[in-house]
PDB file of C-alpha atoms in Angstrom:
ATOM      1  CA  UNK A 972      24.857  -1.410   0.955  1.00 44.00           C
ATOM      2  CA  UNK A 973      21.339   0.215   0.903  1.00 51.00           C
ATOM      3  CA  UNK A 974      20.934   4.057   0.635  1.00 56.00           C
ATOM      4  CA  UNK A 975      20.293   6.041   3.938  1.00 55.00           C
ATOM      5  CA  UNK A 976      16.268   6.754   4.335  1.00 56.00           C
ATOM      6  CA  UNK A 977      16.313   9.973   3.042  1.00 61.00           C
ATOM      7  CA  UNK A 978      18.229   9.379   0.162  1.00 74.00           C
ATOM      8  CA  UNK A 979      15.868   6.945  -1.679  1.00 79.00           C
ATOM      9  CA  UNK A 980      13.935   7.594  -4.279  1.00 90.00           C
ATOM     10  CA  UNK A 981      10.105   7.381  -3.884  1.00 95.00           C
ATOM     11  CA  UNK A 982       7.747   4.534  -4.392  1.00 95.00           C
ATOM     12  CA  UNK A 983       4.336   4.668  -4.794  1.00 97.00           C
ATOM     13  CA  UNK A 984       2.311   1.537  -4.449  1.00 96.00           C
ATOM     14  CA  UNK A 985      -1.394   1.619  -5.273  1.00 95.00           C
ATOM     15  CA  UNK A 986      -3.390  -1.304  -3.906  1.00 94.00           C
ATOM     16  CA  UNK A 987      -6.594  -2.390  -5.654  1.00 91.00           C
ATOM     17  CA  UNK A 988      -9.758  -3.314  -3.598  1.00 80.00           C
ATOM     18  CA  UNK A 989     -11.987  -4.755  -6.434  1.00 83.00           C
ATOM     19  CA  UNK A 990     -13.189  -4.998 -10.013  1.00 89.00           C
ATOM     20  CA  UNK A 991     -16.335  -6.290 -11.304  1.00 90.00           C
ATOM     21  CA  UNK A 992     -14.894  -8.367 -14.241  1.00 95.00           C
ATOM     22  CA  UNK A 993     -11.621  -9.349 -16.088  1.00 96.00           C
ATOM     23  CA  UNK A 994     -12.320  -6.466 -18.366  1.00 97.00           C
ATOM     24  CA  UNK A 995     -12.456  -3.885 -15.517  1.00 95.00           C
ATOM     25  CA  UNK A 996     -10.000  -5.120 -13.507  1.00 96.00           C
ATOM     26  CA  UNK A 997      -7.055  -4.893 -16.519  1.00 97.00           C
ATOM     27  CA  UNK A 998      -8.196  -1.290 -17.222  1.00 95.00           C
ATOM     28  CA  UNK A 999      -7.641  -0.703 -13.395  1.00 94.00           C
ATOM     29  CA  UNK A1000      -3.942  -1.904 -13.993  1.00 96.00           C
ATOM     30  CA  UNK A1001      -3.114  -0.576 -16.920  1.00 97.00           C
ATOM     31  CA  UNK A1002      -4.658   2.855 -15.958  1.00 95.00           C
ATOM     32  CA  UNK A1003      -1.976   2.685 -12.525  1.00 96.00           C
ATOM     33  CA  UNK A1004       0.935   1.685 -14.714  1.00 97.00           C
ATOM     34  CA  UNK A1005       0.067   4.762 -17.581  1.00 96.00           C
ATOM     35  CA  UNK A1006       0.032   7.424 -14.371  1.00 94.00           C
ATOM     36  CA  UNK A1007       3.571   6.216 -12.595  1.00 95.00           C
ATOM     37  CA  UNK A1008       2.501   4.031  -9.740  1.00 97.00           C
ATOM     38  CA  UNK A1009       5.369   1.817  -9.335  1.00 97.00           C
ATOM     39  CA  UNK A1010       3.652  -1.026  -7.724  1.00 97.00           C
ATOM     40  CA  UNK A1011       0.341  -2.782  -7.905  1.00 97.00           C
ATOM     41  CA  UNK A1012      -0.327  -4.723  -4.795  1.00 96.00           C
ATOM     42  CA  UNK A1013      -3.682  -6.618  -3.857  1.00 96.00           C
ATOM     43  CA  UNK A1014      -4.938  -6.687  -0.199  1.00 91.00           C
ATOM     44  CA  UNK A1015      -5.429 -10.371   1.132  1.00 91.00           C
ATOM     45  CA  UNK A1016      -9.222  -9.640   2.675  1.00 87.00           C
ATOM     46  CA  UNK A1017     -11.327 -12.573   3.252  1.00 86.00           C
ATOM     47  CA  UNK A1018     -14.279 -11.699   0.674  1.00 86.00           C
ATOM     48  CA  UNK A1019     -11.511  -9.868  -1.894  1.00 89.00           C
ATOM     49  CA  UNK A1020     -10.174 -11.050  -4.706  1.00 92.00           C
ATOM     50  CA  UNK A1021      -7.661 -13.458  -3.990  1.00 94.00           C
ATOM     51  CA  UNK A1022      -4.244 -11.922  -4.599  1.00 95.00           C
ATOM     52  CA  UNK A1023      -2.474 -14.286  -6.565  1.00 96.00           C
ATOM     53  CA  UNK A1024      -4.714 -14.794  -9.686  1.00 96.00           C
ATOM     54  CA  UNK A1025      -5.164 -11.261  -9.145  1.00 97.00           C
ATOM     55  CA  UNK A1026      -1.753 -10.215  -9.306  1.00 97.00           C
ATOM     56  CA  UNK A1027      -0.956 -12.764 -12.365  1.00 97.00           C
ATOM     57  CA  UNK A1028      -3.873 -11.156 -14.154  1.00 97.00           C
ATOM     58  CA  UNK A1029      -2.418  -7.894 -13.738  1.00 98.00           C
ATOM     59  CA  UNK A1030       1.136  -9.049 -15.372  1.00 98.00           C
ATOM     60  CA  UNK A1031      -0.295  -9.698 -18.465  1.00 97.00           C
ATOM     61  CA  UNK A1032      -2.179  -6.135 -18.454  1.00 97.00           C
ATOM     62  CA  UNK A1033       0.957  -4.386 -17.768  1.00 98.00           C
ATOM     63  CA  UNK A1034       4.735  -4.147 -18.618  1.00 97.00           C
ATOM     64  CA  UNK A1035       6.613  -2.377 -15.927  1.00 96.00           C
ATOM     65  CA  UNK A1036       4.809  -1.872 -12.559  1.00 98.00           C
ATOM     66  CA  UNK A1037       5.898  -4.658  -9.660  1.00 98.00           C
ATOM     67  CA  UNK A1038       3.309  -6.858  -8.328  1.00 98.00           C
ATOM     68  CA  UNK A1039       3.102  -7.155  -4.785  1.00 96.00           C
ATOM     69  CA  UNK A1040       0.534  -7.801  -2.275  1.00 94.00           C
ATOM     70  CA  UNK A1041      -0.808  -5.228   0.889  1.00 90.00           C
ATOM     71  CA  UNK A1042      -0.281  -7.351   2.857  1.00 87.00           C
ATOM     72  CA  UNK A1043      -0.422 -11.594   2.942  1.00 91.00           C
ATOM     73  CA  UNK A1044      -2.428 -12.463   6.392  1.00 85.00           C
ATOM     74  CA  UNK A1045       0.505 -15.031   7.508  1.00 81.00           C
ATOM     75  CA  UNK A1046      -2.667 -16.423   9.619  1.00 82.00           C
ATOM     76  CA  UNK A1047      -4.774 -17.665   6.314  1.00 87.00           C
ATOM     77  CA  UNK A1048      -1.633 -19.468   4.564  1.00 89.00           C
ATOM     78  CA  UNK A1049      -0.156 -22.581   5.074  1.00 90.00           C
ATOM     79  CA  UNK A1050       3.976 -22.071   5.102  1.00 91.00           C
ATOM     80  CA  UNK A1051       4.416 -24.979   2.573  1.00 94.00           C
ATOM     81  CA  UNK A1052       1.583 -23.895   0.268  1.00 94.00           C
ATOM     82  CA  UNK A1053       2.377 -20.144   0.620  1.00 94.00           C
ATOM     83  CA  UNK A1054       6.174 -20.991  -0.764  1.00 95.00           C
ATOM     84  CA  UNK A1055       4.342 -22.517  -3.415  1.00 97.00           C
ATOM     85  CA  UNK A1056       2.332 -20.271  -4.515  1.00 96.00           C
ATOM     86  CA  UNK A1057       4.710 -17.361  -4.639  1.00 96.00           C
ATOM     87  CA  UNK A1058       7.451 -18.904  -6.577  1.00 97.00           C
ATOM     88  CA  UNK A1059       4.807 -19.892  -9.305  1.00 97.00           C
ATOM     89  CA  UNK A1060       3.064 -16.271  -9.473  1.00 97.00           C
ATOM     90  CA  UNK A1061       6.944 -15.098  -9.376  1.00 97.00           C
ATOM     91  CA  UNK A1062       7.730 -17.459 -12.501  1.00 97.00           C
ATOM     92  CA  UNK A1063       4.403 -16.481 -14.347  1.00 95.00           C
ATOM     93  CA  UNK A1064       4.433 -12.767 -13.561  1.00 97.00           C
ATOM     94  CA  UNK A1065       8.277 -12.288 -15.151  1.00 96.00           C
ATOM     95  CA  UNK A1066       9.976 -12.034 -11.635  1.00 97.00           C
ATOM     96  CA  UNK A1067       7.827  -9.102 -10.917  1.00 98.00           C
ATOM     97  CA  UNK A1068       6.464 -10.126  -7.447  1.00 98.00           C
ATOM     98  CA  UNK A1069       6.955  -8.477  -4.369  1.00 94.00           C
ATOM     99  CA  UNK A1070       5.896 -10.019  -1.192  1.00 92.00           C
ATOM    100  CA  UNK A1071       4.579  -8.350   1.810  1.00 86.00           C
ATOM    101  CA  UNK A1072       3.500 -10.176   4.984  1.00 80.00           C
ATOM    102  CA  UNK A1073       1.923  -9.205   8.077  1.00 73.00           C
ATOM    103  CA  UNK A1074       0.612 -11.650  11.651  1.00 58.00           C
ATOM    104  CA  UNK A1075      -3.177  -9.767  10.455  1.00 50.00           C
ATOM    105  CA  UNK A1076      -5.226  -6.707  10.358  1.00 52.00           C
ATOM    106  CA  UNK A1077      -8.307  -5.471  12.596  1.00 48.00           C
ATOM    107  CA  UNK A1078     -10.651  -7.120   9.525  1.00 50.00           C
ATOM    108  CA  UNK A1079      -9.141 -10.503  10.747  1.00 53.00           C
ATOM    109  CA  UNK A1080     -10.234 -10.397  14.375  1.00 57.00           C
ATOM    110  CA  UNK A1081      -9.760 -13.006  16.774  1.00 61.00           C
ATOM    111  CA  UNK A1082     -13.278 -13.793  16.263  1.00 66.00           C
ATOM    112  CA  UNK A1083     -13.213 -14.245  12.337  1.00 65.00           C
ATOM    113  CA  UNK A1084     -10.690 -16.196  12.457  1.00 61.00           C
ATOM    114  CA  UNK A1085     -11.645 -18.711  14.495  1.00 69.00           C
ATOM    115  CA  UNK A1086     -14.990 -18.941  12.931  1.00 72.00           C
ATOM    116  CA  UNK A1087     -12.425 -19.894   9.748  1.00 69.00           C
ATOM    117  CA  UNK A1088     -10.649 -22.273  11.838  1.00 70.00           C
ATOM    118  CA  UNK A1089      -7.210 -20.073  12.044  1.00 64.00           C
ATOM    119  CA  UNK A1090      -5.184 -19.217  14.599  1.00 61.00           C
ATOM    120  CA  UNK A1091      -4.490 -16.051  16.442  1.00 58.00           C
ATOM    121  CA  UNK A1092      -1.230 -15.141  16.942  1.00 55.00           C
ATOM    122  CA  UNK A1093       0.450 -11.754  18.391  1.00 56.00           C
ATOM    123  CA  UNK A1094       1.363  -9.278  15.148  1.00 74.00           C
ATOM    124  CA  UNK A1095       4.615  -8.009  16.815  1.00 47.00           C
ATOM    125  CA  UNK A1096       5.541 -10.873  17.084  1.00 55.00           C
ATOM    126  CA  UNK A1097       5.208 -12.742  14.316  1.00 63.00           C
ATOM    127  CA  UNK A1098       7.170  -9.711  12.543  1.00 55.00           C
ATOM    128  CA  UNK A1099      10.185  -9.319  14.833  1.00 57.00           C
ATOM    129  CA  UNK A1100      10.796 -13.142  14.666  1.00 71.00           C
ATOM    130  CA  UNK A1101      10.777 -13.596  10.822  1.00 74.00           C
ATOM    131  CA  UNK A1102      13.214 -10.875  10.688  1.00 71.00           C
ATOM    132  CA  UNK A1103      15.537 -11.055  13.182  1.00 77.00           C
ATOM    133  CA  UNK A1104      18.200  -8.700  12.544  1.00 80.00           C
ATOM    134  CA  UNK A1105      16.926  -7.764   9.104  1.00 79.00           C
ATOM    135  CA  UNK A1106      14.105  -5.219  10.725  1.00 60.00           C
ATOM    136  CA  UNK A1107      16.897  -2.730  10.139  1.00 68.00           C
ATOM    137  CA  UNK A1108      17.199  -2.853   6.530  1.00 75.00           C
ATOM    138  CA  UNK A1109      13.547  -2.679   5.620  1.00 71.00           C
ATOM    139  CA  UNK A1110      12.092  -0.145   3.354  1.00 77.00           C
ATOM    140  CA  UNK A1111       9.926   2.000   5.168  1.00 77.00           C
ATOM    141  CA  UNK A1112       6.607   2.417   4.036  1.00 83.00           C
ATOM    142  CA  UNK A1113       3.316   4.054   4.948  1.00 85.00           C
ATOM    143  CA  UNK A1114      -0.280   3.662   3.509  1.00 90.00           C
ATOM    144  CA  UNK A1115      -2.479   6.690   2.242  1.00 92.00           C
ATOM    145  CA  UNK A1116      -5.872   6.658   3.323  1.00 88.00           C
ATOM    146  CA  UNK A1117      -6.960   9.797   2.325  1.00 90.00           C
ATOM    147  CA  UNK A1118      -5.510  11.739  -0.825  1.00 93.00           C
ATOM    148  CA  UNK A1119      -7.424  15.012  -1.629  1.00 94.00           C
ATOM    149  CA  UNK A1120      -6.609  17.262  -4.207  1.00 94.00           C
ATOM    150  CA  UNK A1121      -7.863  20.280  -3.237  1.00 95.00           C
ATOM    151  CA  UNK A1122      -7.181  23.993  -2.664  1.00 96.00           C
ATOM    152  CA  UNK A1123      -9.031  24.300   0.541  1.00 97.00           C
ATOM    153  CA  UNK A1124      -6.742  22.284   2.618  1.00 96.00           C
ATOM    154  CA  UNK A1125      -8.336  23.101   6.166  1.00 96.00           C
ATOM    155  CA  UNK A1126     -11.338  23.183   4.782  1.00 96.00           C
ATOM    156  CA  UNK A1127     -10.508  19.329   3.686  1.00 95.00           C
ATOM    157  CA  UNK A1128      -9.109  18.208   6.582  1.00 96.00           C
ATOM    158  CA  UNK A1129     -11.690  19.748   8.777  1.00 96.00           C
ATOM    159  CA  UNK A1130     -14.357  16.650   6.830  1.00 94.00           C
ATOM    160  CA  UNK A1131     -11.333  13.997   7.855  1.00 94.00           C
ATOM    161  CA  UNK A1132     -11.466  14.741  11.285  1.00 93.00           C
ATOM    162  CA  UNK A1133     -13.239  11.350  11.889  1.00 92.00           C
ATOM    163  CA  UNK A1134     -10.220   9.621  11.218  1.00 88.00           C
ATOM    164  CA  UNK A1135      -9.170  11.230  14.243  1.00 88.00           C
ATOM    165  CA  UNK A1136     -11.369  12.619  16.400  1.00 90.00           C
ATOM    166  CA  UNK A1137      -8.121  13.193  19.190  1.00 88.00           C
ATOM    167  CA  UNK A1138      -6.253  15.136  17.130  1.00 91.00           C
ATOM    168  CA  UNK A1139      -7.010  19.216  16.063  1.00 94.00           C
ATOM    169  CA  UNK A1140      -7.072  19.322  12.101  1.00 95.00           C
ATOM    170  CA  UNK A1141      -3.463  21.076  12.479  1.00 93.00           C
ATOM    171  CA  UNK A1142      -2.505  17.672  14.129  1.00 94.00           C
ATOM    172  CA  UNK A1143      -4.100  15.688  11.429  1.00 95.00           C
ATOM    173  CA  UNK A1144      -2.305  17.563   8.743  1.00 94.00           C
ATOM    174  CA  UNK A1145       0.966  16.284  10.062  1.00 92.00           C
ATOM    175  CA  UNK A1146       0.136  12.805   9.699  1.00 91.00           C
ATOM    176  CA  UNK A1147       2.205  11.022   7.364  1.00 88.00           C
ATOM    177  CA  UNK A1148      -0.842   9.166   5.390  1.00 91.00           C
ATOM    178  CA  UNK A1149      -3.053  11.749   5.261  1.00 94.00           C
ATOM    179  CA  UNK A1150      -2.034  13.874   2.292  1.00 95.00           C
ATOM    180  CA  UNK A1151      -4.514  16.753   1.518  1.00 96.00           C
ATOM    181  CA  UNK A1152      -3.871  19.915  -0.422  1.00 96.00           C
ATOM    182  CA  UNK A1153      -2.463  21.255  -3.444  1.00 96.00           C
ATOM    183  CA  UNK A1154      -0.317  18.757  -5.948  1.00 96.00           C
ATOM    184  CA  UNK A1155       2.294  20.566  -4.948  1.00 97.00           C
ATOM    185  CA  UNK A1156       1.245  20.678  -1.250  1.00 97.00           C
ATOM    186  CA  UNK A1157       1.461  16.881  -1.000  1.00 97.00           C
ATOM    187  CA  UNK A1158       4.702  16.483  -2.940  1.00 97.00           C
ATOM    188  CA  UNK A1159       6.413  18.507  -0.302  1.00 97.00           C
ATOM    189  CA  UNK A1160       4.834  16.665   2.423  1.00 96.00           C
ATOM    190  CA  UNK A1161       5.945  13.404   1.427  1.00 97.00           C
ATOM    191  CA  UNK A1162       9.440  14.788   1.153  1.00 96.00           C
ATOM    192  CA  UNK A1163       9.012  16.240   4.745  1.00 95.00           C
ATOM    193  CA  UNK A1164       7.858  12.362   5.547  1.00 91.00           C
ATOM    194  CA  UNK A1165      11.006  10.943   4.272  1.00 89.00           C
ATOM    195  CA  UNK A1166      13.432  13.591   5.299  1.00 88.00           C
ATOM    196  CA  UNK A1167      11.309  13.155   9.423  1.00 84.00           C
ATOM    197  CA  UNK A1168      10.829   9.627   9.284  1.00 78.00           C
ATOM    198  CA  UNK A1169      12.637   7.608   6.523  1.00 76.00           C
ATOM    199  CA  UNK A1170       9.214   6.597   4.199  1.00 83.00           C
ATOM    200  CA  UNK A1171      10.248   6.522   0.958  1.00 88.00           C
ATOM    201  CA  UNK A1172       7.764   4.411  -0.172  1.00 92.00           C
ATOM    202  CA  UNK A1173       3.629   4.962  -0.154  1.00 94.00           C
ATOM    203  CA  UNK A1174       0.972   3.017  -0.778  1.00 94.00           C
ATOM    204  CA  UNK A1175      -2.063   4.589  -1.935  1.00 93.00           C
ATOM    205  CA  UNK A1176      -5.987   2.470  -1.264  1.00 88.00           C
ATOM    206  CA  UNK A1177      -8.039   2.818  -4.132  1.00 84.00           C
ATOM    207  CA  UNK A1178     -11.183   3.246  -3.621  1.00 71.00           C
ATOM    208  CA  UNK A1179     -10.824   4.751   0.245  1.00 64.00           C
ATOM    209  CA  UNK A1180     -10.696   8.814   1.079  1.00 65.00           C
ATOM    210  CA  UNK A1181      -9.565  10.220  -2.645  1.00 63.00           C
ATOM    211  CA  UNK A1182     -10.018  10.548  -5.991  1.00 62.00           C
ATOM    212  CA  UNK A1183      -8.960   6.900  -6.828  1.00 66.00           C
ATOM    213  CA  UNK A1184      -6.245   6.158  -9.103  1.00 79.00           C
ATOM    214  CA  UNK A1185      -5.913   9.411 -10.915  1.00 84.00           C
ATOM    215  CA  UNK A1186      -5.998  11.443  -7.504  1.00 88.00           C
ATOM    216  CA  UNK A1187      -1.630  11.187  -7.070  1.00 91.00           C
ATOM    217  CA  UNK A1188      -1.084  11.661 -10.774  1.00 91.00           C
ATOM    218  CA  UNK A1189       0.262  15.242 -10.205  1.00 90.00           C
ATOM    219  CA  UNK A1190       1.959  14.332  -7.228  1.00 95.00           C
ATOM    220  CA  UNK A1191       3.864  11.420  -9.036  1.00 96.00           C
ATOM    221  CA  UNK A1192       5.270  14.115 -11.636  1.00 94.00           C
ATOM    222  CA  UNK A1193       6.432  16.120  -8.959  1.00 96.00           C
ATOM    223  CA  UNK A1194       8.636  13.686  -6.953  1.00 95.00           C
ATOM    224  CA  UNK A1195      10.366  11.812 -10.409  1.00 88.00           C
TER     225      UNK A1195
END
């Protein structure tokens, strides 16, 4: 039997955008395993680095993390092909893969995708058919934007307000992927998150509304 939400241990996930080389991108991995991010996930962006040579590249840079990707567009993949190519990263990478599949994101409008000959089909969907009565047992996660270290919290979130232009900067404090503040600030808000709403695990995008990769390092010691 799983544990209850709340009484999970944490995950953190960071997902890599891009690297300019071979050289860059294995310091980029091996940099995320040295601070304590459990997974290494690759977002499957048209224009990106395509996740599965990514993700095998990063196996041989590292020894522990998980490899998953954030998220596969189920539109882009062929069911057949897909099964293929996961069992043969999961062989090569040491049985280290960890899937993730979604119907799309806002990047993959209706419009881009039929310029790339896809099809468009409801997100909601897609999800509640594939799993059925398994939506129950999922591990919940939730992405992280933004990550600012900072002692100036209001001051912070009063610069983030964009994100949210409906919601006062108290209101935007509260939200689960926005995680601004002290190290030790954060650390108790992701507790709050899991003990409120069951995440126990969060993905972190490099590269977006932080410090990049090193930006949770405090945080990570905190919640072990």
């Amino acid at each position: 039997m799983l544990p209850s939400q709340t009484d999970r241990p944490f995950r953190f996930g960071i997902a890599l955008h891009m690297a300019a080389d071979r050289r860059e991108w294995r310091a980029s991995c091996r940099r995320a395993e040295q601070i304590g991010f459990d997974t290494i996930a690759v977002i499957d962006h048209l224009g990106k680095l395509a996740p599965f040579p990514a993700l095998a590249l990063a196996a041989e840079a590292t020894e522990r993390v998980r490899l998953g990707t954030y998220v596969l567009d189920a539109t882009f993949h062929s069911p057949a092909l897909l099964v293929r190519d996961v069992a043969s990263t999961d062989l090569l990478t040491g049985g280290r893969l960890e899937i993730g599949l979604a119907a799309g994101r806002p990047s993959a409008g209706a419009d881009d995708l039929r310029q790339a000959g896809m099809p468009y089909p409801t997100r909601v969907a897609f999800v509640r058919t594939a799993l059925k009565e398994r939506i129950t047992q999922v591990e919940l996660n939730h992405e992280a934007p933004a990550v600012v270290i900072t002692t100036a919290r209001r001051q912070a979130l009063d610069r983030l307000r964009f994100l949210a232009p409906s919601l006062t900067t108290e209101e935007l404090g509260n939200v689960p992927g926005i995680l601004v503040g002290t190290p030790a600030q954060i650390a108790e808000q992701i507790r709050s998150n899991r003990a409120k709403f069951g995440f126990t695990y969060i993905t972190v995008l490099d590269g977006g509304l932080d410090g990049g990769l090193d930006a949770m390092a405090l945080v990570i010691e905190l919640l072990r």
